[in-house]
Amino acid sequence: MKILVTKKLPYMPDFAALGYQTYINQDQQLMSYDQIKNEIKDASALVSVLADKIDQEIIDAAPNLKVICNYAVGYNNIDFAYAKSKGIVVCNTPDVLTDTTAELAWSLLMSAARLIVASDRFVQKGLFQQWQPDLMLGQDIVGKTLGIIGSGRIGTAMGKMSQGFRMPLLYTHKKNPQLDAIGGKMVEMNKLLAESDFISLHCPLTPATKHLIGKNELKMMKKNAILINTARGAIINEQDLVDALCCGEIAGAGLDVFEEEPKINEGLLNNDKVVLTPHIGSATLSTRTKMAKMCFDDCFAVLSGKKAKFTV
C-alpha cells in the first residue's frame, strides 16, 4: 500500500521497514493541486497539510484511498462530507497543539498591546535617541477584559492563561464549565464585542463563521480594542479590518492567519497597529513532532484494519 505525504514533516517513520511504499514531497514548496491529483491515484493513504485542497476531484482520483490524515486541527481544506460518503476515514491532530496555539495568541496580544513590533522597528532603524514620556505608549493588560469567541480547547486554554493577568473574562458561543470555574461569563456576541478590551478568535471556519467579524462587528468594539486571530483568516473580513484600523475604530490587531493566505491585504503590511506572524500557532518543534506522530499512527492503524484514535 502506498502512502502519499504532501510535505516532509518534522517526524518521519521508517516506511520501508513497516512495509509501505511512499511518495514524500521533499521540496520546500508545497505540492500543487495537479501534483497531488497525479500522485494520489494509487495511494491508500494521504497525509495532508492544511494548505492542501482535498476536494471531490482529488478524492475521486484515488479509488484505493482509505484514510486522510490532516496535519492540523482544522480540516476545512478537506471535503469531509464527501470523503465520509466514500467510506474514507478523516483524521486530525486535536489537543496536542492546544497550549502551543494559546501561547501564540497571548504573544500576539502582548505584542500588539505594548507595540513591541513597532518599537523594534524604531530601534532597528536607529531612531531611538533618548527616553521620552510619550514614546510608544501602549495599553495595560492586567485587569482589562478579555473576550473569547469560540470556547473550545484552545479558547479554554487562552481563558485559563488570563488568570495571571487578573482579567475579567467573557466568552461565547457555548457554555463552558472550565471557564465558568475561573469567573468567566458566557454572553451574547454583541455584549462581548462591546465590553472587551481584547478579543481573541478561537472558532472553526464554517459557512456560519466566515466573516463573523466584519464592518458592523468592528463598529461595536471599543476604540481601544485589540483583535487577535489564531484560528482561520476568513473569520475576519480583512478589508473591513483594515478600514477599521485606518479610521481608528479599533486600536490594533494580532494576526497569525489571513483571509487569502498566504496573500495578505496590503493595508496590514508595515502597519504599526498590527502584528503579523506566518501561521505559526502550532510551530514549536515538540508540538509539530507530536502532530506528525499522531498522523502516522492513525494512518497505520486504518491501513492495518484498526480504528484510528483521532477521527473527525
Tab-separated table of C-alpha atoms in Angstrom:
chain	number	residue	atom	x	y	z
A	1	MET	CA	0.000	0.000	0.000
A	2	LYS	CA	1.170	3.488	-0.884
A	3	ILE	CA	1.125	6.476	1.446
A	4	LEU	CA	1.216	9.961	-0.081
A	5	VAL	CA	2.802	12.570	2.201
A	6	THR	CA	2.352	16.010	0.670
A	7	LYS	CA	5.137	17.643	2.744
A	8	LYS	CA	8.019	16.171	4.704
A	9	LEU	CA	7.222	16.560	8.409
A	10	PRO	CA	9.474	17.006	11.474
A	11	TYR	CA	8.979	13.318	12.278
A	12	MET	CA	9.012	10.644	9.555
A	13	PRO	CA	8.692	6.899	10.259
A	14	ASP	CA	10.742	4.186	8.553
A	15	PHE	CA	8.085	3.350	5.977
A	16	ALA	CA	10.162	0.702	4.205
A	17	ALA	CA	10.705	-1.219	7.428
A	18	LEU	CA	6.961	-1.123	8.027
A	19	GLY	CA	6.273	-2.435	4.529
A	20	TYR	CA	4.769	0.668	2.910
A	21	GLN	CA	5.516	2.349	-0.376
A	22	THR	CA	5.562	6.141	-0.223
A	23	TYR	CA	5.646	9.347	-2.156
A	24	ILE	CA	7.046	12.067	0.093
A	25	ASN	CA	7.295	15.639	-1.100
A	26	GLN	CA	10.818	16.715	-0.139
A	27	ASP	CA	10.629	20.130	-1.823
A	28	GLN	CA	10.497	23.430	0.031
A	29	GLN	CA	7.321	24.251	-1.886
A	30	LEU	CA	4.018	22.550	-1.191
A	31	MET	CA	2.655	20.153	-3.785
A	32	SER	CA	0.415	21.694	-6.407
A	33	TYR	CA	-3.177	20.565	-6.848
A	34	ASP	CA	-2.256	18.708	-10.036
A	35	GLN	CA	0.714	17.003	-8.392
A	36	ILE	CA	-1.493	15.709	-5.603
A	37	LYS	CA	-4.097	14.556	-8.094
A	38	ASN	CA	-1.456	12.627	-10.046
A	39	GLU	CA	0.315	11.022	-7.082
A	40	ILE	CA	-2.844	10.041	-5.219
A	41	LYS	CA	-4.130	7.771	-7.995
A	42	ASP	CA	-2.615	4.624	-6.476
A	43	ALA	CA	-2.455	5.771	-2.853
A	44	SER	CA	-4.195	4.036	0.035
A	45	ALA	CA	-3.483	6.854	2.485
A	46	LEU	CA	-2.950	10.588	2.330
A	47	VAL	CA	-1.098	12.664	4.910
A	48	SER	CA	-2.029	16.244	4.018
A	49	VAL	CA	-1.261	19.695	5.354
A	50	LEU	CA	-3.805	22.465	5.854
A	51	ALA	CA	-2.801	24.263	2.641
A	52	ASP	CA	-3.730	21.218	0.529
A	53	LYS	CA	-7.138	21.402	-1.113
A	54	ILE	CA	-8.640	17.930	-0.877
A	55	ASP	CA	-11.917	18.197	-2.776
A	56	GLN	CA	-14.218	15.795	-4.618
A	57	GLU	CA	-11.991	15.734	-7.697
A	58	ILE	CA	-8.926	14.736	-5.673
A	59	ILE	CA	-10.905	12.104	-3.757
A	60	ASP	CA	-12.391	10.666	-6.965
A	61	ALA	CA	-8.884	10.367	-8.409
A	62	ALA	CA	-7.974	7.961	-5.575
A	63	PRO	CA	-10.125	4.800	-5.805
A	64	ASN	CA	-7.970	2.974	-3.223
A	65	LEU	CA	-7.943	5.768	-0.629
A	66	LYS	CA	-8.830	4.571	2.873
A	67	VAL	CA	-7.693	7.405	5.127
A	68	ILE	CA	-6.818	11.107	5.062
A	69	CYS	CA	-4.699	12.316	7.982
A	70	ASN	CA	-4.645	16.097	8.123
A	71	TYR	CA	-1.618	17.648	9.816
A	72	ALA	CA	-3.765	20.216	11.630
A	73	VAL	CA	-6.690	20.516	13.997
A	74	GLY	CA	-8.857	22.257	11.408
A	75	TYR	CA	-9.990	20.309	8.364
A	76	ASN	CA	-11.810	22.931	6.294
A	77	ASN	CA	-9.334	22.177	3.482
A	78	ILE	CA	-10.942	18.737	3.103
A	79	ASP	CA	-14.394	17.941	1.706
A	80	PHE	CA	-15.173	15.922	4.803
A	81	ALA	CA	-18.759	15.070	3.881
A	82	TYR	CA	-17.726	13.678	0.501
A	83	ALA	CA	-14.837	11.691	1.980
A	84	LYS	CA	-17.196	10.230	4.565
A	85	SER	CA	-19.702	9.271	1.853
A	86	LYS	CA	-16.895	7.329	0.170
A	87	GLY	CA	-16.057	5.476	3.377
A	88	ILE	CA	-12.762	7.331	3.798
A	89	VAL	CA	-11.651	7.962	7.380
A	90	VAL	CA	-10.568	11.566	8.052
A	91	CYS	CA	-8.211	12.237	10.969
A	92	ASN	CA	-6.780	15.400	12.509
A	93	THR	CA	-4.488	16.386	15.390
A	94	PRO	CA	-6.538	17.801	18.290
A	95	ASP	CA	-5.357	18.555	21.837
A	96	VAL	CA	-1.611	18.380	21.189
A	97	LEU	CA	-1.373	21.964	19.922
A	98	THR	CA	-3.882	23.497	22.321
A	99	ASP	CA	-1.485	25.204	24.731
A	100	THR	CA	1.038	25.988	21.995
A	101	THR	CA	-1.543	27.897	19.953
A	102	ALA	CA	-2.928	29.658	23.027
A	103	GLU	CA	0.621	30.762	23.860
A	104	LEU	CA	0.966	32.265	20.392
A	105	ALA	CA	-2.349	34.103	20.810
A	106	TRP	CA	-1.020	35.585	24.051
A	107	SER	CA	2.226	36.532	22.331
A	108	LEU	CA	0.261	38.440	19.693
A	109	LEU	CA	-1.930	40.070	22.333
A	110	MET	CA	1.003	41.320	24.384
A	111	SER	CA	2.997	42.378	21.331
A	112	ALA	CA	0.071	44.377	19.951
A	113	ALA	CA	-0.812	45.894	23.326
A	114	ARG	CA	2.732	47.062	24.069
A	115	LEU	CA	3.676	47.994	20.469
A	116	ILE	CA	6.583	45.547	20.532
A	117	VAL	CA	6.984	45.216	16.756
A	118	ALA	CA	6.718	48.958	16.141
A	119	SER	CA	9.218	49.569	18.944
A	120	ASP	CA	11.617	47.022	17.487
A	121	ARG	CA	11.438	48.708	14.069
A	122	PHE	CA	12.028	52.068	15.732
A	123	VAL	CA	15.186	50.857	17.476
A	124	GLN	CA	16.470	48.858	14.490
A	125	LYS	CA	16.247	51.964	12.301
A	126	GLY	CA	18.426	53.903	14.750
A	127	LEU	CA	15.626	56.264	15.726
A	128	PHE	CA	15.935	55.778	19.496
A	129	GLN	CA	17.895	58.799	20.709
A	130	GLN	CA	16.574	59.289	24.237
A	131	TRP	CA	13.802	58.322	26.602
A	132	GLN	CA	10.579	60.265	26.012
A	133	PRO	CA	7.438	60.299	28.201
A	134	ASP	CA	5.147	59.760	25.202
A	135	LEU	CA	7.279	57.273	23.261
A	136	MET	CA	5.441	54.112	22.111
A	137	LEU	CA	2.543	54.386	24.530
A	138	GLY	CA	0.754	51.051	24.545
A	139	GLN	CA	-2.006	49.569	26.673
A	140	ASP	CA	-2.165	47.807	30.020
A	141	ILE	CA	-3.218	44.165	30.091
A	142	VAL	CA	-3.694	43.475	33.801
A	143	GLY	CA	-7.298	43.984	34.850
A	144	LYS	CA	-8.583	44.513	31.301
A	145	THR	CA	-11.455	42.451	29.897
A	146	LEU	CA	-10.675	39.505	27.630
A	147	GLY	CA	-13.341	38.275	25.234
A	148	ILE	CA	-13.015	34.808	23.715
A	149	ILE	CA	-15.044	33.898	20.648
A	150	GLY	CA	-15.098	30.116	20.445
A	151	SER	CA	-14.758	28.311	23.768
A	152	GLY	CA	-13.321	25.003	22.585
A	153	ARG	CA	-9.962	23.556	23.623
A	154	ILE	CA	-7.767	26.477	22.525
A	155	GLY	CA	-10.230	29.132	23.654
A	156	THR	CA	-10.413	27.428	27.047
A	157	ALA	CA	-6.608	27.368	27.343
A	158	MET	CA	-6.489	31.039	26.360
A	159	GLY	CA	-9.026	31.869	29.052
A	160	LYS	CA	-7.211	29.932	31.766
A	161	MET	CA	-3.969	31.744	30.978
A	162	SER	CA	-5.704	35.086	31.596
A	163	GLN	CA	-5.887	34.392	35.332
A	164	GLY	CA	-2.317	35.581	35.829
A	165	PHE	CA	-3.353	38.965	34.447
A	166	ARG	CA	-6.462	39.195	36.687
A	167	MET	CA	-8.659	39.813	33.671
A	168	PRO	CA	-12.461	39.727	33.675
A	169	LEU	CA	-13.360	37.018	31.150
A	170	LEU	CA	-16.240	36.927	28.676
A	171	TYR	CA	-16.833	34.139	26.192
A	172	THR	CA	-19.193	32.814	23.544
A	173	HIS	CA	-20.642	30.540	21.834
A	174	LYS	CA	-21.368	27.616	24.175
A	175	LYS	CA	-21.458	27.046	27.932
A	176	ASN	CA	-18.026	26.143	29.283
A	177	PRO	CA	-17.799	24.915	32.915
A	178	GLN	CA	-13.997	25.268	32.922
A	179	LEU	CA	-14.204	28.967	32.092
A	180	ASP	CA	-17.117	29.457	34.482
A	181	ALA	CA	-14.988	27.958	37.264
A	182	ILE	CA	-12.428	30.762	36.903
A	183	GLY	CA	-15.028	33.524	36.789
A	184	GLY	CA	-15.763	33.543	33.065
A	185	LYS	CA	-19.191	34.629	31.857
A	186	MET	CA	-20.915	33.349	28.745
A	187	VAL	CA	-22.518	36.314	26.976
A	188	GLU	CA	-24.099	37.167	23.665
A	189	MET	CA	-21.722	38.148	20.877
A	190	ASN	CA	-22.758	41.806	20.835
A	191	LYS	CA	-22.105	42.197	24.562
A	192	LEU	CA	-18.679	40.570	24.232
A	193	LEU	CA	-17.740	42.881	21.365
A	194	ALA	CA	-18.887	45.988	23.207
A	195	GLU	CA	-17.259	45.249	26.570
A	196	SER	CA	-13.957	43.504	25.760
A	197	ASP	CA	-10.612	45.271	25.603
A	198	PHE	CA	-9.010	42.272	23.908
A	199	ILE	CA	-10.916	39.862	21.655
A	200	SER	CA	-9.388	36.536	20.659
A	201	LEU	CA	-10.870	34.278	17.966
A	202	HIS	CA	-10.817	30.510	18.501
A	203	CYS	CA	-13.754	29.197	16.470
A	204	PRO	CA	-13.511	26.906	13.425
A	205	LEU	CA	-14.106	28.249	9.926
A	206	THR	CA	-17.557	27.183	8.757
A	207	PRO	CA	-20.154	28.815	6.498
A	208	ALA	CA	-21.648	30.313	9.676
A	209	THR	CA	-18.355	31.816	10.895
A	210	LYS	CA	-16.990	33.128	7.593
A	211	HIS	CA	-16.702	36.925	8.009
A	212	LEU	CA	-18.089	36.599	11.523
A	213	ILE	CA	-16.115	39.763	12.235
A	214	GLY	CA	-16.886	42.449	9.681
A	215	LYS	CA	-17.773	46.115	9.436
A	216	ASN	CA	-20.731	46.012	11.853
A	217	GLU	CA	-18.930	43.934	14.472
A	218	LEU	CA	-15.834	46.142	14.351
A	219	LYS	CA	-18.009	49.209	14.937
A	220	MET	CA	-19.351	47.604	18.116
A	221	MET	CA	-15.869	47.255	19.634
A	222	LYS	CA	-14.172	49.756	21.900
A	223	LYS	CA	-11.805	52.190	20.236
A	224	ASN	CA	-9.002	50.770	22.371
A	225	ALA	CA	-9.875	47.152	21.459
A	226	ILE	CA	-7.274	44.784	20.049
A	227	LEU	CA	-8.379	41.835	17.910
A	228	ILE	CA	-6.404	38.558	17.910
A	229	ASN	CA	-6.834	35.744	15.380
A	230	THR	CA	-5.024	32.404	15.550
A	231	ALA	CA	-7.978	30.437	14.149
A	232	ARG	CA	-8.695	30.898	10.433
A	233	GLY	CA	-8.219	34.055	8.399
A	234	ALA	CA	-11.609	34.167	6.724
A	235	ILE	CA	-13.391	34.516	10.059
A	236	ILE	CA	-12.470	38.200	9.681
A	237	ASN	CA	-13.379	40.339	6.692
A	238	GLU	CA	-9.816	41.555	6.179
A	239	GLN	CA	-10.655	44.703	4.224
A	240	ASP	CA	-13.174	45.736	6.874
A	241	LEU	CA	-10.455	45.252	9.486
A	242	VAL	CA	-8.021	47.422	7.517
A	243	ASP	CA	-10.668	50.149	7.231
A	244	ALA	CA	-11.436	49.965	10.965
A	245	LEU	CA	-7.746	50.276	11.856
A	246	CYS	CA	-7.204	53.177	9.481
A	247	CYS	CA	-10.115	55.229	10.849
A	248	GLY	CA	-9.367	54.399	14.481
A	249	GLU	CA	-12.442	52.282	15.179
A	250	ILE	CA	-10.203	49.786	16.977
A	251	ALA	CA	-6.651	50.154	18.266
A	252	GLY	CA	-4.866	47.146	16.824
A	253	ALA	CA	-4.729	43.526	15.750
A	254	GLY	CA	-2.511	40.481	16.079
A	255	LEU	CA	-2.961	38.030	13.213
A	256	ASP	CA	-1.435	34.608	12.621
A	257	VAL	CA	-3.851	33.703	9.808
A	258	PHE	CA	-5.166	35.552	6.769
A	259	GLU	CA	-8.266	35.573	4.616
A	260	GLU	CA	-6.491	34.641	1.365
A	261	GLU	CA	-3.412	33.045	2.883
A	262	PRO	CA	-0.579	33.379	2.045
A	263	LYS	CA	-1.682	36.597	0.316
A	264	ILE	CA	-2.004	39.448	2.809
A	265	ASN	CA	-4.016	42.632	2.418
A	266	GLU	CA	-1.551	45.456	1.735
A	267	GLY	CA	-3.248	47.598	4.360
A	268	LEU	CA	-1.953	45.255	7.046
A	269	LEU	CA	1.669	45.385	5.910
A	270	ASN	CA	4.052	47.862	7.533
A	271	ASN	CA	1.196	48.947	9.784
A	272	ASP	CA	2.356	49.799	13.314
A	273	LYS	CA	-1.083	48.911	14.669
A	274	VAL	CA	-0.725	45.311	13.504
A	275	VAL	CA	1.437	42.330	14.486
A	276	LEU	CA	1.625	39.599	11.841
A	277	THR	CA	3.007	36.058	12.040
A	278	PRO	CA	3.090	33.400	9.254
A	279	HIS	CA	0.554	30.861	10.592
A	280	ILE	CA	2.819	29.561	13.366
A	281	GLY	CA	0.210	28.798	16.024
A	282	SER	CA	1.449	25.227	16.487
A	283	ALA	CA	5.039	25.956	15.453
A	284	THR	CA	7.211	24.522	18.169
A	285	LEU	CA	9.448	21.546	17.421
A	286	SER	CA	7.877	19.488	20.187
A	287	THR	CA	4.289	20.144	19.099
A	288	ARG	CA	4.872	19.734	15.373
A	289	THR	CA	6.702	16.430	16.031
A	290	LYS	CA	3.809	15.140	18.147
A	291	MET	CA	1.352	16.168	15.423
A	292	ALA	CA	3.289	14.138	12.841
A	293	LYS	CA	3.350	11.072	15.078
A	294	MET	CA	-0.410	11.354	15.582
A	295	CYS	CA	-0.975	11.498	11.820
A	296	PHE	CA	1.182	8.489	11.047
A	297	ASP	CA	-0.118	6.412	13.971
A	298	ASP	CA	-3.684	6.878	12.751
A	299	CYS	CA	-2.627	6.286	9.157
A	300	PHE	CA	-1.015	2.940	10.048
A	301	ALA	CA	-3.958	1.982	12.241
A	302	VAL	CA	-6.508	2.383	9.437
A	303	LEU	CA	-4.311	0.648	6.861
A	304	SER	CA	-3.918	-2.329	9.195
A	305	GLY	CA	-7.658	-2.587	9.753
A	306	LYS	CA	-7.719	-0.965	13.177
A	307	LYS	CA	-9.618	2.073	14.447
A	308	ALA	CA	-7.903	5.454	14.263
A	309	LYS	CA	-7.659	7.386	17.522
A	310	PHE	CA	-8.176	10.925	16.246
A	311	THR	CA	-11.012	10.766	13.718
A	312	VAL	CA	-13.016	13.855	12.775
